[in-house]
Phi, psi and omega in degrees: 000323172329287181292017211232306157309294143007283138349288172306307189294319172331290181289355170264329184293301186283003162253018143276340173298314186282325214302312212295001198254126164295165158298182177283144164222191196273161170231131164345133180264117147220108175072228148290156170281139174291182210284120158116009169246146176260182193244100166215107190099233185268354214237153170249128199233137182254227182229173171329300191262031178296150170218166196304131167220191174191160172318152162239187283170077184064253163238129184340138170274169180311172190049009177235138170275122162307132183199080182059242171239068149233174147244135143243163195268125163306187170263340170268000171275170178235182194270154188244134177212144172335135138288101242210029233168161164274341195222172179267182178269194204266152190060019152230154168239180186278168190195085190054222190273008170240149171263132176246131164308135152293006218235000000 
């Protein structure tokens, strides 16, 4: 019964973790597309198993994977966005060139 909780709990934390993520959407063609998005047009389109990415800024933040010039996102990111500011908006913080959600 232990492992059952254990378990349960396992899958509500880690589908509050993806909720905090937008779906995949198109993205800017800078160079090839990363893996499950195709090429359409100026645009990386994604596919079924796409999981959230972006152009990236130098370098990818922790938990996201490099991928020729993205970031994707893990089952451990939170969401990430260019800092463009001196400072992040409200409910992030700074983190190298990007602001990450607390959440």
């Amino acid at each position: 019964m232990k492992y059952l909780f254990l378990t349960a709990l396992f899958f509500v934390v880690h589908g509050a973790v993806h909720a905090a993520l937008p779906p995949a959407g198109d993205i800017p063609k800078e160079g090839d597309c990363p893996s499950d998005y195709s090429a359409k047009g100026t645009q990386c389109v994604p596919g079924a198993n796409a999981r959230f990415a972006f152009v990236k800024y130098q370098h990818c933040p922790d938990s996201y994977v490099e991928q020729g010039n993205y970031c994707i996102a893990t089952p451990e990111s939170r969401l990430a966005i260019r800092k463009a500011a001196m400072s992040c908006p409200a409910g992030f913080e700074p983190v190298g060139n990007y602001c990450i959600s607390e959440k």
